[in-house]
Coordinates of C-alpha atoms and ligand atoms in Angstrom, one line a residue:
M168 CA 41.0 128.7 170.6
K169 CA 41.6 125.2 169.5
K170 CA 45.1 123.9 170.0
P171 CA 46.2 121.5 167.2
I172 CA 48.1 118.3 167.8
I173 CA 51.7 119.0 166.8
I174 CA 53.7 116.4 164.9
V175 CA 57.4 117.2 164.7
V176 CA 59.3 115.5 161.9
T177 CA 63.1 115.1 162.3
W178 CA 65.6 113.3 160.1
W179 CA 69.1 112.0 160.2
V180 CA 72.0 110.7 158.1
L181 CA 71.8 112.6 154.8
S182 CA 69.8 115.1 152.9
G183 CA 67.6 114.2 149.8
I184 CA 66.0 111.2 151.3
G185 CA 62.5 112.7 151.1
K186 CA 61.7 114.1 154.5
G187 CA 59.6 116.9 153.0
I188 CA 57.7 114.4 150.9
T189 CA 57.2 112.0 153.9
A190 CA 56.0 114.8 156.2
S191 CA 53.7 116.0 153.4
S192 CA 52.4 112.4 152.9
V193 CA 51.5 112.2 156.6
G194 CA 49.6 115.5 156.1
A195 CA 47.8 114.0 153.0
L196 CA 46.7 111.0 155.1
L197 CA 45.3 113.3 157.9
R198 CA 43.6 115.4 155.2
A199 CA 42.1 112.2 153.8
C200 CA 40.7 111.6 157.3
G201 CA 38.9 115.0 157.0
Y202 CA 41.2 117.0 159.4
N203 CA 42.4 120.5 158.9
V204 CA 46.2 120.3 158.5
F205 CA 48.8 123.1 158.7
M206 CA 52.4 122.5 157.8
Q207 CA 55.5 124.4 158.8
K208 CA 59.2 124.2 158.2
M209 CA 61.8 125.4 160.8
D210 CA 65.1 125.7 159.0
G211 CA 68.6 126.3 160.4
Y212 CA 69.7 128.6 157.5
L213 CA 70.8 132.1 158.4
N214 CA 69.1 133.5 155.3
V215 CA 66.1 135.5 156.3
D216 CA 64.1 134.0 153.4
A217 CA 64.7 131.8 150.4
G218 CA 64.2 134.6 147.8
T219 CA 67.9 135.4 147.5
I220 CA 69.1 131.8 147.5
N221 CA 70.5 130.6 144.2
P222 CA 68.3 127.9 142.6
Y223 CA 71.6 126.2 141.6
K224 CA 72.2 125.5 145.3
H225 CA 68.8 125.2 146.8
G226 CA 66.3 124.3 144.1
E227 CA 63.2 126.3 143.3
C228 CA 61.9 129.3 145.2
F229 CA 58.2 128.6 146.0
V230 CA 55.9 131.5 146.5
T231 CA 52.8 131.4 148.7
D232 CA 49.6 133.4 148.3
D233 CA 50.8 136.1 150.7
G234 CA 54.0 136.5 148.7
T235 CA 56.4 134.7 151.0
E236 CA 59.4 133.3 149.2
T237 CA 59.9 129.8 150.5
D238 CA 61.7 126.6 149.4
L239 CA 60.4 123.7 147.5
D240 CA 59.3 121.8 150.6
I241 CA 56.5 124.3 151.2
G242 CA 55.4 123.4 147.6
H243 CA 55.3 119.7 148.6
Y244 CA 53.3 120.6 151.7
E245 CA 50.7 122.7 149.8
R246 CA 50.3 120.1 147.1
F247 CA 50.0 117.1 149.3
I248 CA 47.6 118.7 151.9
D249 CA 45.8 120.7 149.2
T250 CA 45.8 123.8 151.5
N251 CA 47.2 127.3 150.9
L252 CA 50.0 128.1 153.3
N253 CA 51.5 131.4 154.3
A254 CA 54.4 133.3 155.9
Q255 CA 54.0 131.3 159.1
S256 CA 54.8 128.1 157.2
I257 CA 58.5 128.8 157.1
Y258 CA 60.9 130.2 159.7
T259 CA 64.6 130.2 159.1
M260 CA 67.0 130.8 162.0
G261 CA 68.0 134.0 160.1
K262 CA 64.4 135.3 160.4
L263 CA 64.2 134.3 164.0
Y264 CA 67.6 135.9 165.0
H265 CA 66.6 139.0 163.1
E266 CA 63.4 139.3 165.1
L267 CA 65.0 138.6 168.4
I268 CA 67.9 140.9 167.9
S269 CA 65.6 143.7 166.6
A270 CA 63.5 143.3 169.8
E271 CA 66.6 143.5 171.9
R272 CA 67.6 146.8 170.1
E273 CA 64.2 148.2 170.7
G274 CA 64.6 147.6 174.4
S275 CA 62.2 144.7 174.9
F276 CA 64.7 142.9 177.2
L277 CA 66.1 145.9 179.1
G278 CA 68.2 144.8 182.0
H279 CA 68.3 141.2 181.0
D280 CA 70.8 139.0 179.2
V281 CA 69.3 137.7 176.0
Q282 CA 70.0 134.0 175.7
M283 CA 69.3 131.0 173.5
I284 CA 67.3 129.5 176.4
P285 CA 64.8 130.9 177.3
H286 CA 64.6 133.8 174.8
M287 CA 65.3 132.1 171.4
S288 CA 63.5 128.9 172.5
S289 CA 60.5 130.8 173.6
L290 CA 60.4 132.7 170.3
I291 CA 60.5 129.4 168.4
K292 CA 57.8 127.8 170.5
S293 CA 55.6 130.8 170.1
K294 CA 56.1 130.7 166.3
I295 CA 55.0 127.1 166.2
I296 CA 52.0 127.5 168.5
D297 CA 50.7 130.7 166.9
A298 CA 50.9 129.3 163.4
G299 CA 48.9 126.2 164.1
V300 CA 46.3 128.0 166.2
S301 CA 45.8 130.8 163.7
A302 CA 45.4 128.3 160.9
G303 CA 42.6 126.6 162.9
A304 CA 44.3 123.3 162.4
D305 CA 43.5 120.0 163.9
F306 CA 47.0 118.7 163.1
H307 CA 50.1 120.9 162.7
I308 CA 53.1 119.2 161.2
V309 CA 56.5 120.8 161.9
E310 CA 59.4 119.7 159.8
I311 CA 62.8 120.5 161.3
G312 CA 65.2 121.3 158.4
G313 CA 68.7 119.9 158.3
T314 CA 69.7 116.7 160.1
V315 CA 69.7 116.0 163.8
G316 CA 73.2 117.0 165.1
D317 CA 73.6 120.0 162.9
I318 CA 74.9 122.9 165.0
E319 CA 72.4 125.4 163.6
N320 CA 69.4 123.1 164.4
E321 CA 70.2 122.4 168.0
I322 CA 68.0 125.2 169.4
L323 CA 65.1 124.0 167.2
I324 CA 65.4 120.5 168.6
E325 CA 65.7 121.9 172.1
S326 CA 62.6 124.1 171.6
V327 CA 60.4 121.2 170.4
R328 CA 61.6 119.1 173.4
Q329 CA 60.4 121.8 175.7
L330 CA 57.1 122.0 173.8
K331 CA 56.4 118.4 174.5
A332 CA 57.0 118.8 178.2
E333 CA 54.8 121.9 178.4
L334 CA 51.8 120.8 176.4
P335 CA 49.3 118.1 177.6
L336 CA 50.1 114.5 177.1
G337 CA 49.5 113.3 173.5
Q338 CA 49.6 116.9 172.2
V339 CA 53.1 116.6 170.7
L340 CA 54.3 113.6 168.7
F341 CA 57.8 113.0 167.3
F342 CA 58.3 111.3 163.9
H343 CA 61.8 110.5 162.9
L344 CA 63.1 109.5 159.4
T345 CA 66.4 107.7 158.9
Y346 CA 68.2 106.1 156.0
I347 CA 69.1 102.4 155.8
P348 CA 72.1 102.0 153.5
Y349 CA 72.6 99.0 151.3
L350 CA 76.1 97.5 151.2
L351 CA 76.8 96.1 147.8
A352 CA 79.8 94.0 148.8
S353 CA 78.0 92.1 151.6
K354 CA 74.5 92.5 150.0
E355 CA 72.9 93.7 153.2
L356 CA 70.9 96.7 154.6
K357 CA 72.6 98.2 157.6
T358 CA 70.7 99.5 160.6
K359 CA 73.5 101.0 162.7
P360 CA 73.1 104.6 161.4
T361 CA 69.5 104.4 162.4
Q362 CA 70.3 103.1 165.8
N363 CA 72.8 105.9 166.3
S364 CA 70.5 108.5 165.1
V365 CA 67.8 107.5 167.7
K366 CA 70.6 107.5 170.4
D367 CA 71.5 111.0 169.3
L368 CA 67.9 112.2 169.5
R369 CA 67.5 110.7 172.9
K370 CA 70.6 112.5 174.1
M371 CA 68.8 115.6 173.1
G372 CA 65.8 114.6 175.2
I373 CA 63.5 113.3 172.4
N374 CA 62.0 109.9 172.1
P375 CA 60.6 109.2 168.6
D376 CA 57.0 107.9 168.6
I377 CA 57.2 106.6 165.1
L378 CA 60.3 105.8 163.0
F379 CA 60.4 105.8 159.2
L380 CA 63.1 103.7 157.6
R381 CA 64.0 105.1 154.2
A382 CA 65.8 102.7 151.9
D383 CA 66.3 102.0 148.2
Y384 CA 65.3 98.4 148.7
D385 CA 62.5 96.5 150.4
I386 CA 62.9 96.3 154.1
S387 CA 62.3 92.9 155.6
D388 CA 60.3 92.2 158.8
E389 CA 63.6 91.0 160.3
I390 CA 65.2 94.4 159.7
R391 CA 62.1 96.2 161.1
Q392 CA 62.2 94.0 164.2
K393 CA 65.9 94.5 164.7
V394 CA 65.5 98.3 164.6
S395 CA 62.5 98.0 166.9
M396 CA 64.5 96.0 169.4
M397 CA 67.7 98.2 169.3
C398 CA 65.7 101.5 169.4
G399 CA 63.0 100.4 171.9
I400 CA 60.2 101.3 169.6
H401 CA 57.3 98.8 169.0
D402 CA 57.8 97.2 165.6
Q403 CA 54.4 98.3 164.4
Y404 CA 55.6 101.9 164.9
V405 CA 58.6 101.3 162.7
I406 CA 57.5 101.9 159.1
P407 CA 59.6 100.9 156.1
L408 CA 59.7 103.5 153.3
P409 CA 61.3 101.8 150.3
T410 CA 61.7 103.7 147.0
L411 CA 58.2 103.6 145.4
P412 CA 57.3 104.0 141.7
S413 CA 56.2 107.6 142.4
I414 CA 56.1 110.0 145.3
Y415 CA 52.3 110.0 145.0
A416 CA 52.3 106.4 146.1
I417 CA 53.6 107.3 149.6
P418 CA 50.3 108.4 151.2
N419 CA 48.7 105.0 150.2
H420 CA 51.9 103.2 151.4
L421 CA 51.6 104.9 154.8
A422 CA 47.9 104.1 154.9
S423 CA 48.7 100.4 154.4
Y424 CA 50.8 100.5 157.6
N425 CA 47.8 101.9 159.5
L426 CA 49.6 105.2 160.2
T427 CA 46.4 107.1 160.9
Q428 CA 45.4 104.4 163.5
M429 CA 48.7 104.8 165.2
I430 CA 48.3 108.6 165.3
H431 CA 44.8 108.2 166.8
T432 CA 46.1 105.8 169.4
L433 CA 49.0 108.1 170.4
T434 CA 46.7 111.1 170.7
N435 CA 43.7 109.3 172.3
L436 CA 41.4 110.4 169.4
S437 CA 38.7 108.2 168.1
V438 CA 39.7 106.5 164.9
R439 CA 38.8 108.0 161.5
E440 CA 39.6 106.0 158.3
P441 CA 41.4 107.9 155.5
M442 CA 39.5 108.2 152.2
M443 CA 42.2 107.3 149.8
Q444 CA 40.3 106.9 146.5
K445 CA 41.6 109.9 144.8
W446 CA 45.2 109.0 145.6
T447 CA 44.6 105.5 144.4
T448 CA 43.1 106.7 141.1
L449 CA 46.1 109.0 140.5
C450 CA 48.5 106.0 141.2
N451 CA 46.5 103.9 138.8
H452 CA 46.8 106.6 136.1
I453 CA 50.6 106.7 136.7
S454 CA 51.1 103.0 136.5
S455 CA 48.8 102.6 133.4
A456 CA 50.4 105.5 131.4
T457 CA 52.2 103.8 128.5
I458 CA 52.5 106.4 125.7
T459 CA 55.2 109.0 126.2
K460 CA 55.2 112.5 124.9
H461 CA 58.3 114.7 124.8
I462 CA 58.6 118.3 126.0
A463 CA 61.6 120.6 125.6
M464 CA 62.2 122.7 128.7
V465 CA 64.2 125.7 127.6
G466 CA 65.0 127.5 130.8
K467 CA 67.6 129.8 132.2
Y468 CA 68.8 127.2 134.6
G469 CA 69.4 124.7 131.7
T470 CA 69.6 121.2 132.9
L471 CA 69.1 121.9 136.6
E472 CA 65.8 120.2 137.1
D473 CA 65.2 121.2 140.7
A474 CA 65.1 124.8 139.8
Y475 CA 61.7 124.1 138.1
Y476 CA 60.5 121.5 140.5
S477 CA 56.9 122.6 140.7
L478 CA 56.6 123.1 137.0
N479 CA 58.1 119.8 136.1
E480 CA 56.1 117.9 138.6
W481 CA 52.8 119.5 137.5
L482 CA 53.4 119.0 133.8
K483 CA 53.9 115.3 134.6
V484 CA 51.0 115.1 136.9
A485 CA 48.7 116.7 134.4
W486 CA 49.8 114.1 131.9
F487 CA 49.0 111.3 134.3
H488 CA 45.5 112.7 134.7
C489 CA 45.1 112.5 130.9
G490 CA 46.6 108.9 130.9
Y491 CA 50.0 109.7 129.3
N492 CA 53.5 109.8 130.3
V493 CA 55.7 112.8 129.8
M494 CA 59.4 113.0 129.3
L495 CA 60.9 116.5 129.9
H496 CA 64.1 117.3 128.0
F497 CA 66.1 120.0 129.7
L498 CA 68.1 122.0 127.2
D499 CA 70.7 124.6 127.8
P500 CA 69.3 127.7 126.0
W501 CA 72.8 129.1 125.3
E502 CA 73.4 126.0 123.1
I503 CA 70.4 126.8 120.9
S504 CA 71.0 128.6 117.6
H505 CA 69.2 129.0 114.3
S506 CA 71.4 126.4 112.8
N507 CA 70.6 123.6 115.3
V508 CA 67.1 124.4 116.5
T509 CA 65.4 122.1 114.0
T510 CA 67.6 119.2 115.0
L511 CA 67.1 119.9 118.7
M512 CA 63.4 120.3 118.5
H513 CA 62.6 117.8 115.8
D514 CA 61.3 115.1 118.2
M515 CA 59.7 117.4 120.7
N516 CA 55.9 117.4 121.0
G517 CA 55.8 120.6 122.9
I518 CA 58.1 123.5 124.1
C519 CA 58.0 125.2 127.4
V520 CA 60.0 128.3 128.4
P521 CA 59.8 128.5 132.2
W522 CA 60.6 131.3 134.6
G523 CA 64.0 132.9 135.1
F524 CA 65.9 136.1 135.8
G525 CA 68.7 137.8 133.9
K526 CA 69.7 137.7 130.3
R527 CA 71.8 134.6 130.0
G528 CA 70.3 132.2 127.4
I529 CA 67.5 134.5 126.3
E530 CA 68.5 134.5 122.6
G531 CA 68.2 130.6 122.6
M532 CA 64.8 130.8 124.3
I533 CA 63.6 133.3 121.6
I534 CA 64.8 131.0 118.9
A535 CA 63.0 128.0 120.5
C536 CA 59.8 130.2 120.7
Q537 CA 60.1 131.2 117.1
Y538 CA 60.4 127.6 116.1
A539 CA 57.3 126.7 118.1
R540 CA 55.3 129.5 116.5
E541 CA 56.4 128.9 112.9
N542 CA 56.0 125.1 113.1
N543 CA 52.7 124.9 115.0
I544 CA 54.4 123.2 118.0
P545 CA 52.5 123.8 121.2
Y546 CA 54.3 126.4 123.3
L547 CA 53.7 127.2 127.0
G548 CA 55.4 130.3 128.4
V549 CA 55.6 130.7 132.2
C550 CA 56.5 134.2 133.5
L551 CA 59.8 134.8 131.7
G552 CA 58.4 132.5 129.0
S553 CA 55.6 135.0 128.4
Q554 CA 58.1 137.9 128.0
V555 CA 60.0 135.8 125.6
M556 CA 56.9 135.1 123.5
A557 CA 56.2 138.9 123.3
I558 CA 59.8 139.7 122.3
E559 CA 59.8 137.0 119.7
F560 CA 56.5 138.3 118.2
A561 CA 57.8 141.8 118.2
R562 CA 61.0 140.9 116.4
N563 CA 59.8 138.4 113.9
V564 CA 56.2 139.4 113.2
L565 CA 56.1 143.1 113.9
G566 CA 59.6 143.7 112.5
L567 CA 60.9 145.4 115.6
E568 CA 64.3 143.8 115.2
D569 CA 65.9 145.2 118.4
A570 CA 62.8 144.3 120.6
T571 CA 63.9 143.1 124.1
S572 CA 63.2 143.5 127.8
A573 CA 64.8 146.3 129.8
E574 CA 66.1 143.5 132.0
F575 CA 68.3 142.3 129.3
D576 CA 69.4 145.6 127.9
E577 CA 71.7 147.0 130.7
E578 CA 73.4 149.4 128.3
W579 CA 70.1 150.7 127.0
L580 CA 71.0 149.9 123.3
S581 CA 67.5 149.0 122.2
N582 CA 64.7 151.5 121.2
N583 CA 62.0 148.9 121.8
H584 CA 61.6 147.6 125.3
V585 CA 58.4 145.7 124.8
I586 CA 59.0 144.4 128.3
H587 CA 59.9 147.1 130.9
L588 CA 59.6 148.3 134.4
M589 CA 56.4 150.2 135.3
E590 CA 56.9 153.9 136.0
N591 CA 56.1 153.4 139.7
Q592 CA 58.7 150.6 140.0
K593 CA 61.6 152.6 138.6
H594 CA 62.6 154.4 141.8
Q595 CA 62.8 151.3 144.0
T596 CA 66.4 150.6 144.9
K597 CA 66.1 147.5 147.1
K598 CA 66.7 144.2 145.2
W599 CA 63.3 142.7 145.8
G600 CA 61.4 146.0 146.3
T601 CA 60.0 146.0 142.8
M602 CA 58.8 142.4 142.7
R603 CA 55.2 141.5 142.2
L604 CA 55.0 138.7 144.7
G605 CA 52.1 136.4 145.7
S606 CA 48.5 136.1 144.7
Y607 CA 47.0 138.8 142.4
P608 CA 43.6 139.0 140.8
C609 CA 43.4 138.5 137.0
H610 CA 40.5 139.7 135.1
L611 CA 39.2 137.5 132.3
R612 CA 38.0 138.6 128.9
E613 CA 34.9 136.8 127.9
G614 CA 35.0 134.7 124.7
K615 CA 38.7 133.9 125.0
K616 CA 39.8 130.2 124.8
V617 CA 41.6 130.3 128.1
T618 CA 38.6 131.6 129.9
D619 CA 36.5 128.7 128.7
L620 CA 39.2 126.4 129.8
Y621 CA 39.3 127.6 133.4
R622 CA 35.5 127.1 133.4
R623 CA 35.7 123.6 131.9
F624 CA 38.1 122.4 134.6
G625 CA 36.1 124.1 137.4
W626 CA 38.6 126.8 138.3
L627 CA 36.2 129.5 137.4
S628 CA 32.4 129.6 137.9
S629 CA 30.2 130.6 134.9
W630 CA 29.4 134.0 136.5
A631 CA 32.8 134.9 137.8
T632 CA 35.3 137.2 136.0
I633 CA 38.3 137.1 138.3
V634 CA 40.7 134.3 139.2
H635 CA 43.8 134.6 141.4
E636 CA 47.2 133.5 140.2
R637 CA 50.5 133.7 142.0
H638 CA 53.3 135.9 140.7
R639 CA 57.0 136.4 141.2
H640 CA 58.4 138.8 138.7
R641 CA 59.5 142.4 138.2
Y642 CA 59.0 143.3 134.6
E643 CA 55.7 143.8 132.7
F644 CA 54.5 144.1 129.1
N645 CA 54.9 147.7 127.9
N646 CA 51.4 149.0 127.1
Q647 CA 52.8 151.4 124.4
Y648 CA 53.0 148.4 122.1
R649 CA 49.6 146.9 122.9
D650 CA 47.7 148.3 119.9
M651 CA 50.5 147.3 117.5
F652 CA 50.4 143.7 118.9
E653 CA 46.6 143.5 118.8
Q654 CA 46.5 144.7 115.2
A655 CA 48.7 141.7 114.3
W656 CA 46.2 139.3 116.0
F657 CA 48.2 138.9 119.1
V658 CA 45.6 138.3 121.9
F659 CA 45.9 139.6 125.5
S660 CA 43.5 137.3 127.1
W661 CA 43.7 138.4 130.7
T662 CA 44.8 141.6 132.4
S663 CA 44.9 142.9 135.9
P664 CA 41.4 144.2 137.0
D665 CA 42.3 147.8 136.2
G666 CA 43.5 146.7 132.7
T667 CA 47.1 148.0 133.1
L668 CA 49.0 144.7 133.5
I669 CA 49.0 141.9 131.0
E670 CA 48.4 138.6 132.7
M671 CA 48.0 136.2 129.8
M672 CA 48.7 136.2 126.0
E673 CA 47.8 133.8 123.2
L674 CA 48.0 133.4 119.5
P675 CA 44.6 132.5 118.1
D676 CA 45.8 131.0 114.8
H677 CA 48.2 128.6 116.5
P678 CA 47.2 125.2 118.0
F679 CA 48.6 126.3 121.4
M680 CA 50.8 129.3 121.8
L681 CA 50.0 130.6 125.2
A682 CA 51.9 132.3 128.0
T683 CA 51.1 133.6 131.4
Q684 CA 52.9 136.2 133.4
A685 CA 51.9 134.2 136.5
H686 CA 53.2 131.0 137.9
P687 CA 50.4 128.4 137.5
E688 CA 52.7 125.7 138.9
F689 CA 52.4 127.2 142.3
L690 CA 48.7 126.5 142.4
S691 CA 48.6 123.1 140.7
R692 CA 47.8 120.1 142.9
P693 CA 48.2 116.4 142.2
L694 CA 44.5 115.8 142.7
N695 CA 43.6 118.9 140.7
P696 CA 46.2 120.0 138.1
H697 CA 46.1 123.5 136.8
P698 CA 43.9 124.0 133.7
L699 CA 46.7 125.5 131.6
F700 CA 48.8 122.4 132.1
R701 CA 45.9 120.1 131.1
W702 CA 45.2 122.2 128.1
F703 CA 48.9 122.2 127.0
I704 CA 48.7 118.4 127.1
E705 CA 45.5 118.2 125.3
A706 CA 46.9 120.4 122.5
I707 CA 50.0 118.2 122.3
T708 CA 47.8 115.1 122.2
I709 CA 45.6 116.5 119.4
M710 CA 48.6 117.6 117.4
T711 CA 50.5 114.4 117.7
K712 CA 47.7 111.8 117.8
N713 CA 44.9 113.6 116.1
I714 CA 42.4 112.6 118.9
S715 CA 39.8 114.7 120.6
P716 CA 40.4 116.2 124.0
S717 CA 38.6 114.5 126.9
Ligands
LIG925 N1 62.9 138.1 135.0 C1 61.5 138.3 134.7 C2 61.0 139.5 135.5 O1 61.5 139.8 136.5 C3 60.7 137.1 134.8 C4 60.7 136.5 136.2 C5 60.1 135.1 136.3 O2 60.1 134.4 135.3 N2 59.6 134.7 137.4 O3 59.9 140.0 135.3

């Protein structure tokens, strides 16, 4: 079996400087050279997965096709390398300890001490090697979470050090990302933290092959040469990463520093040029977008933008593909009432109710949804947003005043749970046991607008009837109410193949009132945005500018 070249990405100084995006951009460049790329994150957290981590602390939970709950870096990877990843793409130390200790309990190490080296380090190395090999990758990028020097990451760094020594020359490369702070008082960029970080890495037995210098300002050749001299890395292999107008400009920026040539040289491969046209076109769209549209984001996590990272990003990217700019306005739903909704929504061109769990803020979301329906404002509901759309319709059109979801009615006060748990889910007791997670088939109904749309954007061939969308939710539309809704012209455009689960709903007499039980943001890619987002934007454009869709 083919063994991929492994690129390990480490970082230092502080979080939030874009290591995930940088690693992903390296992946995008290698993809643009025509290679198969696999990406993986090894994280120091003791959580077994990201599913139970609060979005307030850790940003969005990103779900892969196989239903693995990961963090937003895996989303960056998938989007930049345009490849579906899987459970092997993320290992937390919690998951690894769990596996090792379970093996010990089952007697796998009888008679031996179980130690960090060699037992944990061997487990880590095997997880890295197996993932890249089973993905059939040419290049396998491994991001080490946290910063060099964190206690919980030491064994990860030690394991990749061993990997380099064990595999053939040129099979493992080390890329290191540091931050160059700017001192306002002396008006200079400081390189000392970078020098120290390389020293720290060397103490751990790792020599970086390529150094990325992240800064908020342009980095002069002088700084680059100073870092090169102090760290003993050729200046061509020291790549400045100033803040660029958009994260989608990073692949082209790296290409301009001949990164792929360096990788080919370090690995003794013959040079392939990256084909960057699509990235260049996207960047041109971004820089030429002048007209701005406004979307109200009415979500459970209020103004915490990172909780909806994929959704935000993909709404924006879809706009860029259409040549517009979008400004997302994050509103706290618990602040929305019948008396202020008109003022709050007056300047909004569209309303989106994103995903969420629990009942906090639900009434505000329902009011926003009602406003969208009654005032012909384009509305996009994503997962919870679809449940909100059904509840709003039940209350205000069908007259079921107490309509709600079983999720929000802990005391069982309502007679109308239009959203509920399926019979077969009710007996599950484990927190995540009832979740519908990962990719599920959705069966289209011919003649529906949304079906035509998937075909128009090439997401569904003319003869196909099934698409796959990713899910992460527990509650479903209650089929007892289906006839009642349909008699009032509410359309269930897509269902599960056996017809029992509602996947998508729309209102035919509204310019765009559409919601999906799935998470289209998990499948949208910068070079190929999801059709629902494009359509939402087209609807807003038609409503506000009276122009035809492209
Ligand atoms: N809380 C809802 C459910 O569990 C919606 C979840 C979501 O928006 N992902 O079904």
